[in-house]
PDB file of C-alpha atoms and ligand atoms in Angstrom:
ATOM      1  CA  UNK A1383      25.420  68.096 147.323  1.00 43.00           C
ATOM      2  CA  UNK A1384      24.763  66.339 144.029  1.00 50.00           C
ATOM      3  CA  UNK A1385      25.459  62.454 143.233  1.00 63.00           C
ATOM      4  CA  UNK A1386      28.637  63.525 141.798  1.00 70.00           C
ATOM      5  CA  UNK A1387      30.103  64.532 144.686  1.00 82.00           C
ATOM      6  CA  UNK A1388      32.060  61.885 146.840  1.00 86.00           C
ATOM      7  CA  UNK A1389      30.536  62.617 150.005  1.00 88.00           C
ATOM      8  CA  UNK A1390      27.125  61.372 148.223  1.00 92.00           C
ATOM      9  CA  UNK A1391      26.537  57.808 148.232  1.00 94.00           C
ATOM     10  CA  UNK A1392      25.088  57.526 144.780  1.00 95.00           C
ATOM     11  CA  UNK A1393      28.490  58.533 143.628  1.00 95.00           C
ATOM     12  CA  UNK A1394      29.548  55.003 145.008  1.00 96.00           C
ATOM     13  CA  UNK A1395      26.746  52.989 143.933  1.00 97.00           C
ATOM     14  CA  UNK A1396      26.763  54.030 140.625  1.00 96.00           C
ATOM     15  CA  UNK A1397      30.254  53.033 140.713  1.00 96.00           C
ATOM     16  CA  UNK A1398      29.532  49.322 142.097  1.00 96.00           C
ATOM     17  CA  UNK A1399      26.629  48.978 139.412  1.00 95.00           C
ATOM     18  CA  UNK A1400      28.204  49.814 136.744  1.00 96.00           C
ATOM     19  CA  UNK A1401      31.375  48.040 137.470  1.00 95.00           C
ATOM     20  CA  UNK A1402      33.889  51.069 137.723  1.00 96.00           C
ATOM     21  CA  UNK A1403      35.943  49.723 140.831  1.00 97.00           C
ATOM     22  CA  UNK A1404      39.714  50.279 139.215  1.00 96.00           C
ATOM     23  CA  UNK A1405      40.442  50.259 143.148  1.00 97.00           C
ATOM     24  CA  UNK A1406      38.882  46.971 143.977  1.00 97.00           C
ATOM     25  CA  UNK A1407      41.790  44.694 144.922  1.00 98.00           C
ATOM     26  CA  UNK A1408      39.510  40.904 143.877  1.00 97.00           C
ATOM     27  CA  UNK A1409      40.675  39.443 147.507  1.00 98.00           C
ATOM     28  CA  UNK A1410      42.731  39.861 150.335  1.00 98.00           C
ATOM     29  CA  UNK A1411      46.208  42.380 150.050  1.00 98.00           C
ATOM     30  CA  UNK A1412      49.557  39.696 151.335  1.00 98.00           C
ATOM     31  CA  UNK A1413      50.158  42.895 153.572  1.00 98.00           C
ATOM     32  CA  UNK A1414      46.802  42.080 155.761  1.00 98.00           C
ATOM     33  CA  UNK A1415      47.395  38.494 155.281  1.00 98.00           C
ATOM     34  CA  UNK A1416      50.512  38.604 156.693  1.00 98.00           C
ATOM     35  CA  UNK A1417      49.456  40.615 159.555  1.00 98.00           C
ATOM     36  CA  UNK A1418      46.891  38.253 160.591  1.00 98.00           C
ATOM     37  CA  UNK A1419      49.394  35.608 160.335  1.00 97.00           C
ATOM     38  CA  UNK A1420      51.106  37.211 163.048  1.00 96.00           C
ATOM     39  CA  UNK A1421      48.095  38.969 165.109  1.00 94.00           C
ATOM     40  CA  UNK A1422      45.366  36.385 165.308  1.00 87.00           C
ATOM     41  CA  UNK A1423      42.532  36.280 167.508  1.00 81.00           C
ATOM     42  CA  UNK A1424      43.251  40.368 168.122  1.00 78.00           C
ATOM     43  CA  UNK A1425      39.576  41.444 169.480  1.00 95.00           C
ATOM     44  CA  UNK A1426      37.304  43.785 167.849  1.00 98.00           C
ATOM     45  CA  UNK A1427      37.791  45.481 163.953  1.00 98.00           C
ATOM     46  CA  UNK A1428      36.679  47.819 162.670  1.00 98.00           C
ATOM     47  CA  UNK A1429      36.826  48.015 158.296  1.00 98.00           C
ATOM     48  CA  UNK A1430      35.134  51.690 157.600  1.00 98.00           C
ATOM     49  CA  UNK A1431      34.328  52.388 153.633  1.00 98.00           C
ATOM     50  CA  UNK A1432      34.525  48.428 153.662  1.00 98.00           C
ATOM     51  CA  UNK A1433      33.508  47.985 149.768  1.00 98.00           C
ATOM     52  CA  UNK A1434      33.214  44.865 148.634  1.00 98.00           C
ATOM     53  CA  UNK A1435      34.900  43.426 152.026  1.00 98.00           C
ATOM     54  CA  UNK A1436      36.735  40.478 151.064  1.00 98.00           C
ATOM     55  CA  UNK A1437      39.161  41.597 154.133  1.00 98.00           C
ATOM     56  CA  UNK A1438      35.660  41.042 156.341  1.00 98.00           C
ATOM     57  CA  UNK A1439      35.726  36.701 156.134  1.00 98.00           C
ATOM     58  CA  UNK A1440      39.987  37.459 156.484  1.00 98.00           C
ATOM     59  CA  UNK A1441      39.883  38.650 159.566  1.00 98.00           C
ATOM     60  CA  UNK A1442      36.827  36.405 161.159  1.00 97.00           C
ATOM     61  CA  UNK A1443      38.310  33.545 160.192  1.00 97.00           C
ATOM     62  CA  UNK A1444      41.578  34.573 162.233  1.00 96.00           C
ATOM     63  CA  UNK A1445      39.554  35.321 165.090  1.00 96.00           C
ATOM     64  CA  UNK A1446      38.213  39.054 165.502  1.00 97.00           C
ATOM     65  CA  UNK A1447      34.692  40.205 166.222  1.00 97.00           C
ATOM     66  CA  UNK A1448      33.937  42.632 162.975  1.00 98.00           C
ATOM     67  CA  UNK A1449      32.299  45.370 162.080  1.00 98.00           C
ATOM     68  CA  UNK A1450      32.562  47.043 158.746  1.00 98.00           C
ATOM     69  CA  UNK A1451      30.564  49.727 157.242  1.00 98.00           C
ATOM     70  CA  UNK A1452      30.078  51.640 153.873  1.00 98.00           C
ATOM     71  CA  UNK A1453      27.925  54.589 152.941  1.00 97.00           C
ATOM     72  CA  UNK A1454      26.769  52.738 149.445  1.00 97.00           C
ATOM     73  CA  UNK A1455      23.894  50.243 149.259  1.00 97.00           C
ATOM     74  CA  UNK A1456      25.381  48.563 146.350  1.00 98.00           C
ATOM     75  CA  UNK A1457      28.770  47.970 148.368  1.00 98.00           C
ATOM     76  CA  UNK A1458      27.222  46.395 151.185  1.00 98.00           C
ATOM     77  CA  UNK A1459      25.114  44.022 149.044  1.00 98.00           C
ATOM     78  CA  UNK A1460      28.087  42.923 147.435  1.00 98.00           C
ATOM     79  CA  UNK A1461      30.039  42.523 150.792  1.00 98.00           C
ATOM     80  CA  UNK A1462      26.897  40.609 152.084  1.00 98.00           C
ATOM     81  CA  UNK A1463      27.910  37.895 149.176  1.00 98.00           C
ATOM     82  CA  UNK A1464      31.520  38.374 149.374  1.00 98.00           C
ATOM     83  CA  UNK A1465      31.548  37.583 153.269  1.00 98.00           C
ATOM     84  CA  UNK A1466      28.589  35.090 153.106  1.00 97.00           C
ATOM     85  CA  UNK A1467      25.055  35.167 155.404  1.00 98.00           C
ATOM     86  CA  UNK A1468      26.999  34.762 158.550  1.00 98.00           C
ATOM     87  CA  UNK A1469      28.754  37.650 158.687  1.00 98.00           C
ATOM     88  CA  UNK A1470      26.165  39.561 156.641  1.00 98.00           C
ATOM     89  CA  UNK A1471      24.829  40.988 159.983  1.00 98.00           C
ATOM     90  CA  UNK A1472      27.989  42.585 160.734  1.00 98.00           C
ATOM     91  CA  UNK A1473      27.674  44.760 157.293  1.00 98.00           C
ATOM     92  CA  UNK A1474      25.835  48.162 157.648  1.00 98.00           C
ATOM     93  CA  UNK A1475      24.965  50.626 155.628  1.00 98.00           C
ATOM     94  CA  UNK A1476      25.989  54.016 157.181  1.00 98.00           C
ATOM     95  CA  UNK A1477      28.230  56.779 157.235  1.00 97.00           C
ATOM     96  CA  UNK A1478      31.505  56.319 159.206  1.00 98.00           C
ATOM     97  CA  UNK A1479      31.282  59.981 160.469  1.00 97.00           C
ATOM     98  CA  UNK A1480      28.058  59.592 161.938  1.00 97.00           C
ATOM     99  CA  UNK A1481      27.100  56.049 162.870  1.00 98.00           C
ATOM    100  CA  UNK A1482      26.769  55.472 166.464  1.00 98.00           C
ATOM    101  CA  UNK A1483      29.372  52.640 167.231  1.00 97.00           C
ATOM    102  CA  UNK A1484      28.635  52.373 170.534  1.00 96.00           C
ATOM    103  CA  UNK A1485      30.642  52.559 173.503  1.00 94.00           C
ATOM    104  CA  UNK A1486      33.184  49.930 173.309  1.00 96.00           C
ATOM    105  CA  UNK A1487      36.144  51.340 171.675  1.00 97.00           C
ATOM    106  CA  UNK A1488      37.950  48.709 169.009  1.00 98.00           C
ATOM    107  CA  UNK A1489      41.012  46.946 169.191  1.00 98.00           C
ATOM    108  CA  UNK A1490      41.960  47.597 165.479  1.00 98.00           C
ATOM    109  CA  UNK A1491      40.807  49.937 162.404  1.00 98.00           C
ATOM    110  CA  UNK A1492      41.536  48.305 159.065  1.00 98.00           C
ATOM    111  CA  UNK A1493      41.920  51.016 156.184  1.00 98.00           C
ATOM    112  CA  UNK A1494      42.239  50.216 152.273  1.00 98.00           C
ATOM    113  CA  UNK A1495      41.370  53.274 149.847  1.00 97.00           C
ATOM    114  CA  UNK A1496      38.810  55.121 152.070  1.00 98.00           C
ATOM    115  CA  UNK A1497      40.818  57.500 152.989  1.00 97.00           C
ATOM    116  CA  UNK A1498      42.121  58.328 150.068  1.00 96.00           C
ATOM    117  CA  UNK A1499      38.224  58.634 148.685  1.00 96.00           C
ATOM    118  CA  UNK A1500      37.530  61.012 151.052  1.00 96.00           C
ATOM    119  CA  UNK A1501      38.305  65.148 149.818  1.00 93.00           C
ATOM    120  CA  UNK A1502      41.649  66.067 151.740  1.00 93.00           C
ATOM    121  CA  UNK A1503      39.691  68.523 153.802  1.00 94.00           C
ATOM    122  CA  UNK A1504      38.042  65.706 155.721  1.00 96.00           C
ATOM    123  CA  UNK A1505      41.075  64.029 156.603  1.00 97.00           C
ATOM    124  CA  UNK A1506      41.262  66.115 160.075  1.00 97.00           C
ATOM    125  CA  UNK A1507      37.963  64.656 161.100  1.00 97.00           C
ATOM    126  CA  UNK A1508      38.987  60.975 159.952  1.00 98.00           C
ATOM    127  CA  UNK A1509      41.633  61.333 162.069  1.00 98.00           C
ATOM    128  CA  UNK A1510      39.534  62.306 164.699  1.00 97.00           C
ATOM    129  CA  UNK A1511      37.458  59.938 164.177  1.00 98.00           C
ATOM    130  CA  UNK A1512      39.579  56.959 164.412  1.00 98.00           C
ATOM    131  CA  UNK A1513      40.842  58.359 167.301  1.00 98.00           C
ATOM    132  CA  UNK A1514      38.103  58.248 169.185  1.00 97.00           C
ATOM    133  CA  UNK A1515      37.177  54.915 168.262  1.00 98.00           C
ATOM    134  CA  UNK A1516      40.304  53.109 169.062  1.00 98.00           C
ATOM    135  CA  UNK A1517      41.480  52.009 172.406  1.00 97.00           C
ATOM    136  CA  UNK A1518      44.910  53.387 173.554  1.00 97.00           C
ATOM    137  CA  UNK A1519      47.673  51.728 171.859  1.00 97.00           C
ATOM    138  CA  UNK A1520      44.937  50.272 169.361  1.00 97.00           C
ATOM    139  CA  UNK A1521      46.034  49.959 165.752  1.00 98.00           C
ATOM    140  CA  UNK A1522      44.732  52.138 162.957  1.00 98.00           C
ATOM    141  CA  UNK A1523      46.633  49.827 159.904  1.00 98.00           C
ATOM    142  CA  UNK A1524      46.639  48.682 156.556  1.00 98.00           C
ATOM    143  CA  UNK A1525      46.966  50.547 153.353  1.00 98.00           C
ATOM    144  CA  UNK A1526      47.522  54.192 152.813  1.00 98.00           C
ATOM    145  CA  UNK A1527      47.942  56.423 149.388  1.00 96.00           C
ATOM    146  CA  UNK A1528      50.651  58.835 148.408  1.00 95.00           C
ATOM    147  CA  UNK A1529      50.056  61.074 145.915  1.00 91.00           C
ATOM    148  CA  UNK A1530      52.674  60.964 142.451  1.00 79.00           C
ATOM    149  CA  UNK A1531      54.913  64.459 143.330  1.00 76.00           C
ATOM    150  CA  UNK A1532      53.911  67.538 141.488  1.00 75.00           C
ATOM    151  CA  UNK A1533      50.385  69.178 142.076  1.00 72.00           C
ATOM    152  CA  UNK A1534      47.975  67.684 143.459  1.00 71.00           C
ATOM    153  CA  UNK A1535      46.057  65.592 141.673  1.00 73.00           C
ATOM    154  CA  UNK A1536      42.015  65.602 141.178  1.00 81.00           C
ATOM    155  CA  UNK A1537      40.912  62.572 142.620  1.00 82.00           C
ATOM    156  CA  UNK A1538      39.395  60.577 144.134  1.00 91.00           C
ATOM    157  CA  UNK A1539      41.432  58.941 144.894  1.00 94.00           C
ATOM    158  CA  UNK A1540      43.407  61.938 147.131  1.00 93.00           C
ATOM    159  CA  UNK A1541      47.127  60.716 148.076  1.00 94.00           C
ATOM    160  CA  UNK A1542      49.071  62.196 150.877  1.00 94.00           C
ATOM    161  CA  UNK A1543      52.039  64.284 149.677  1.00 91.00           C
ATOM    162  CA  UNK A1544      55.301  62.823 151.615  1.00 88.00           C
ATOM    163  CA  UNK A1545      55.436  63.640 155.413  1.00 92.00           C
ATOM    164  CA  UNK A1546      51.541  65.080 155.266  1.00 94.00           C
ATOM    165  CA  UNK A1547      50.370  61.470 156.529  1.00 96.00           C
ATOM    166  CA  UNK A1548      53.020  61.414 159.714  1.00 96.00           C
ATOM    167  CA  UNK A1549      51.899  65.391 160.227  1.00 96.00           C
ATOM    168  CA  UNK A1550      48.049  64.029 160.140  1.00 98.00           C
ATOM    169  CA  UNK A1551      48.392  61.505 162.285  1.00 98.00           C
ATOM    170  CA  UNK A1552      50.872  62.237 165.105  1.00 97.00           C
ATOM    171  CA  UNK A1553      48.766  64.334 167.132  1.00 97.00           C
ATOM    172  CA  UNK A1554      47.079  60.357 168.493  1.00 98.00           C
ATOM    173  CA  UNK A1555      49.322  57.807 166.970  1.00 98.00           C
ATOM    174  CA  UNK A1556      52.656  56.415 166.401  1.00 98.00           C
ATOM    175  CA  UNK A1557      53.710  55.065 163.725  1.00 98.00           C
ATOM    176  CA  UNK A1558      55.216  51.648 164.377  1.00 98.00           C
ATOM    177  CA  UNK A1559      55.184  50.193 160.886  1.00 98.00           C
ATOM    178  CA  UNK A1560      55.760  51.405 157.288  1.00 97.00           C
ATOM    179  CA  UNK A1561      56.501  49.020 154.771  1.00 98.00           C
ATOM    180  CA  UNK A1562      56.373  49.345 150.485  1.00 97.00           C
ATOM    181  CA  UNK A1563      53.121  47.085 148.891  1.00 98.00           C
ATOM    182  CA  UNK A1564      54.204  44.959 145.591  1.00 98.00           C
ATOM    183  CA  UNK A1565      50.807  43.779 145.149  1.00 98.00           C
ATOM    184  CA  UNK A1566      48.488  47.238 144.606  1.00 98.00           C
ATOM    185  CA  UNK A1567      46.397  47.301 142.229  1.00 98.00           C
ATOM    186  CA  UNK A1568      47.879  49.633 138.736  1.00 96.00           C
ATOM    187  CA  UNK A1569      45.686  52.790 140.139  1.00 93.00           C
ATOM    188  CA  UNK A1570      48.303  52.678 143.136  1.00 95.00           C
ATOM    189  CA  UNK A1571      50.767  51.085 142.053  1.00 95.00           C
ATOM    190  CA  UNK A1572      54.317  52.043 143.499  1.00 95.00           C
ATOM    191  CA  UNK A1573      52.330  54.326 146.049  1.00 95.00           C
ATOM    192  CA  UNK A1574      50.786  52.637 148.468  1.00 97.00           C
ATOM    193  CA  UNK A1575      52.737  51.776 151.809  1.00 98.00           C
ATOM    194  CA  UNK A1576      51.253  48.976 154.706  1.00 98.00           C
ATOM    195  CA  UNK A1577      51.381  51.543 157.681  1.00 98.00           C
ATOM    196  CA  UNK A1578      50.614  50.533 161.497  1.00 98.00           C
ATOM    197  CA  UNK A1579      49.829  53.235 164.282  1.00 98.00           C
ATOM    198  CA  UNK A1580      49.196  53.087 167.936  1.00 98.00           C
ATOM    199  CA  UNK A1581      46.856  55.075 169.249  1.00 98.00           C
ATOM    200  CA  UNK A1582      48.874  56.985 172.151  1.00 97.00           C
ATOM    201  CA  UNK A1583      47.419  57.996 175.367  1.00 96.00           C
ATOM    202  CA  UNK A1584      46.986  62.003 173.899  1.00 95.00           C
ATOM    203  CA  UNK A1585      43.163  62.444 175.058  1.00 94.00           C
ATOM    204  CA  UNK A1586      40.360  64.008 172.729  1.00 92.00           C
ATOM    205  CA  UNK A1587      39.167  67.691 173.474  1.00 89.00           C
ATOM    206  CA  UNK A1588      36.332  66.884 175.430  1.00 86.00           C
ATOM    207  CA  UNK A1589      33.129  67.614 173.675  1.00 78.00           C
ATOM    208  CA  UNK A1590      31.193  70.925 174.644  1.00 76.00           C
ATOM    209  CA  UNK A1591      28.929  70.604 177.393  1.00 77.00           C
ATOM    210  CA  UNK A1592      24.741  70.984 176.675  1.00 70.00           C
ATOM    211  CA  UNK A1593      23.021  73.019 179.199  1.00 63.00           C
TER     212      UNK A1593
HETATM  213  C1  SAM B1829      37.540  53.580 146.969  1.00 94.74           C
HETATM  214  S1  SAM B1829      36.277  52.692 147.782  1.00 94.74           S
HETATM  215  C2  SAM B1829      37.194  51.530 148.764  1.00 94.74           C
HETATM  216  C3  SAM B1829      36.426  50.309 149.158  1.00 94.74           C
HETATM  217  C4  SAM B1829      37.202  49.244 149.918  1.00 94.74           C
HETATM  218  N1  SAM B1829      37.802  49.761 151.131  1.00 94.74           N
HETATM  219  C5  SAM B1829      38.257  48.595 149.066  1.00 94.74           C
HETATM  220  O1  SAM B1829      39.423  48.585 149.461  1.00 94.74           O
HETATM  221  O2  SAM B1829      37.904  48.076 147.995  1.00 94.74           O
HETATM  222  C6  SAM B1829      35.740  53.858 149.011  1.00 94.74           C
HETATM  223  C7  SAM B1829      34.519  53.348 149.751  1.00 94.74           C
HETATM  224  O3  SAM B1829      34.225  54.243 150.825  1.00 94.74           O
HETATM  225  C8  SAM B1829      32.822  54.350 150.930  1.00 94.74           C
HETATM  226  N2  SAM B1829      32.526  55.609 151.640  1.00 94.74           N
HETATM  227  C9  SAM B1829      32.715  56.880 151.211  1.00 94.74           C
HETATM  228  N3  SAM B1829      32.367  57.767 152.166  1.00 94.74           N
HETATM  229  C10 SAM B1829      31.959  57.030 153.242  1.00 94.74           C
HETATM  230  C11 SAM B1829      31.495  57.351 154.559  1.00 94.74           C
HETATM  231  N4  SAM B1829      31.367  58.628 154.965  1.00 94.74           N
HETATM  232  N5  SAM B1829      31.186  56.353 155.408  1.00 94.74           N
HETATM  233  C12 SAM B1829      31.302  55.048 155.019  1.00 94.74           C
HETATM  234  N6  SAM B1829      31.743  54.688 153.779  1.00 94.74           N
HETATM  235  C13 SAM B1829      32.063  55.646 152.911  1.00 94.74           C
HETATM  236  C14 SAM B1829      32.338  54.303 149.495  1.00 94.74           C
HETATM  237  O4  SAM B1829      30.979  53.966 149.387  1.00 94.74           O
HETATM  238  C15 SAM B1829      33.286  53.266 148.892  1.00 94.74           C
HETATM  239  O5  SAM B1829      32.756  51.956 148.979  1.00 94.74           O
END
């Protein structure tokens, strides 16, 4: 896999270096602010493919216990500074699909434009992913992309065609919430919608046994 690739963190730090961030938002979306209006104090976040993480201080301040996580150096140095030393310890380098969480399951996953950065044939294992971090009737929220109709375009980022996201999904979640955005940033712009689910009670395929 080459450093043009996605997958590859380079692709992401030369991104963050050189200033290429059409997706970073400067702050915190009113959908999230909003939310935490009405949800404070709401336990333990998680903010995978956190970027520069000005959502990170947003939700500490209203209460929760956070982790947050990207696979680039250069996005978690400029979280550190974003969020401030305090929280810095919370920010970790590392690759949402493998890190080793821990047991605890979270309360709450926050997504903004990771999803969307990931190739469509990974979306499967996000899903599964978030799944099995969340506690039942947990909240996977926040922002999620829908691609422009017509064929699919070559991204990142990679939007859902209509009804794809609710397909994805359903299998461990409900959706509870799905509202337009006014305030996306132009590269979404009129195709982004604020989306809460609730992780159901549907249980995992337990993982093979090892002799
Ligand atoms: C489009 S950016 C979005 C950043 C941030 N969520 C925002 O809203 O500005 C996608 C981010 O996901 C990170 N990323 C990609 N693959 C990842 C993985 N497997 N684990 C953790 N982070 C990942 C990238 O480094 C990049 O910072």
């Amino acid at each position: 896999m080459d450093s043009t690739h996605p997958s590859h963190p380079e692709f992401w730090d030369q991104r963050y270096q050189s200033g290429q961030t059409p997706w970073d938002f400067g702050g915190v979306p009113a959908g999230l602010s909003s939310y935490l209006r009405h949800h404070p104090r709401g336990g333990r976040v998680l903010i995978p493919g956190c970027g520069s993480g000005y959502e990170i201080k947003a939700f500490a301040d209203a209460g929760y216990a956070v982790t947050a996580l990207d696979l680039s150096p250069a996005a978690v140095a400029r979280a550190h500074q974003v969020a401030g030393p305090a929280l810095a310890p919370n920010i970790l380098v590392g690759d949402f699909f493998a890190h080793d969480f821990g047991a605890v399951p979270f309360d709450v996953i926050y997504e903004r434009t990771f999803l969307c950065s990931l190739l469509p044939e990974r979306r499967e294992a996000y899903r599964n992913r978030v799944a099995a971090l969340l506690r039942h009737r947990g909240s996977l929220l926040g922002y999620f992309y829908y691609q422009p109709p017509g064929p699919a375009e070559a991204g990142p980022p990679f939007g859902f065609a209509w009804g794809a996201a609710d397909e994805l999904f359903a299998r461990y979640f409900l959706l509870v919430k799905d509202l337009p955005v006014a305030d996306s940033v132009p590269l979404f712009a009129g195709r982004e919608r604020w989306q809460e689910r609730s992780r159901t009670a549907f249980a995992l395929p337990a993982a093979p046994r090892t002799a």
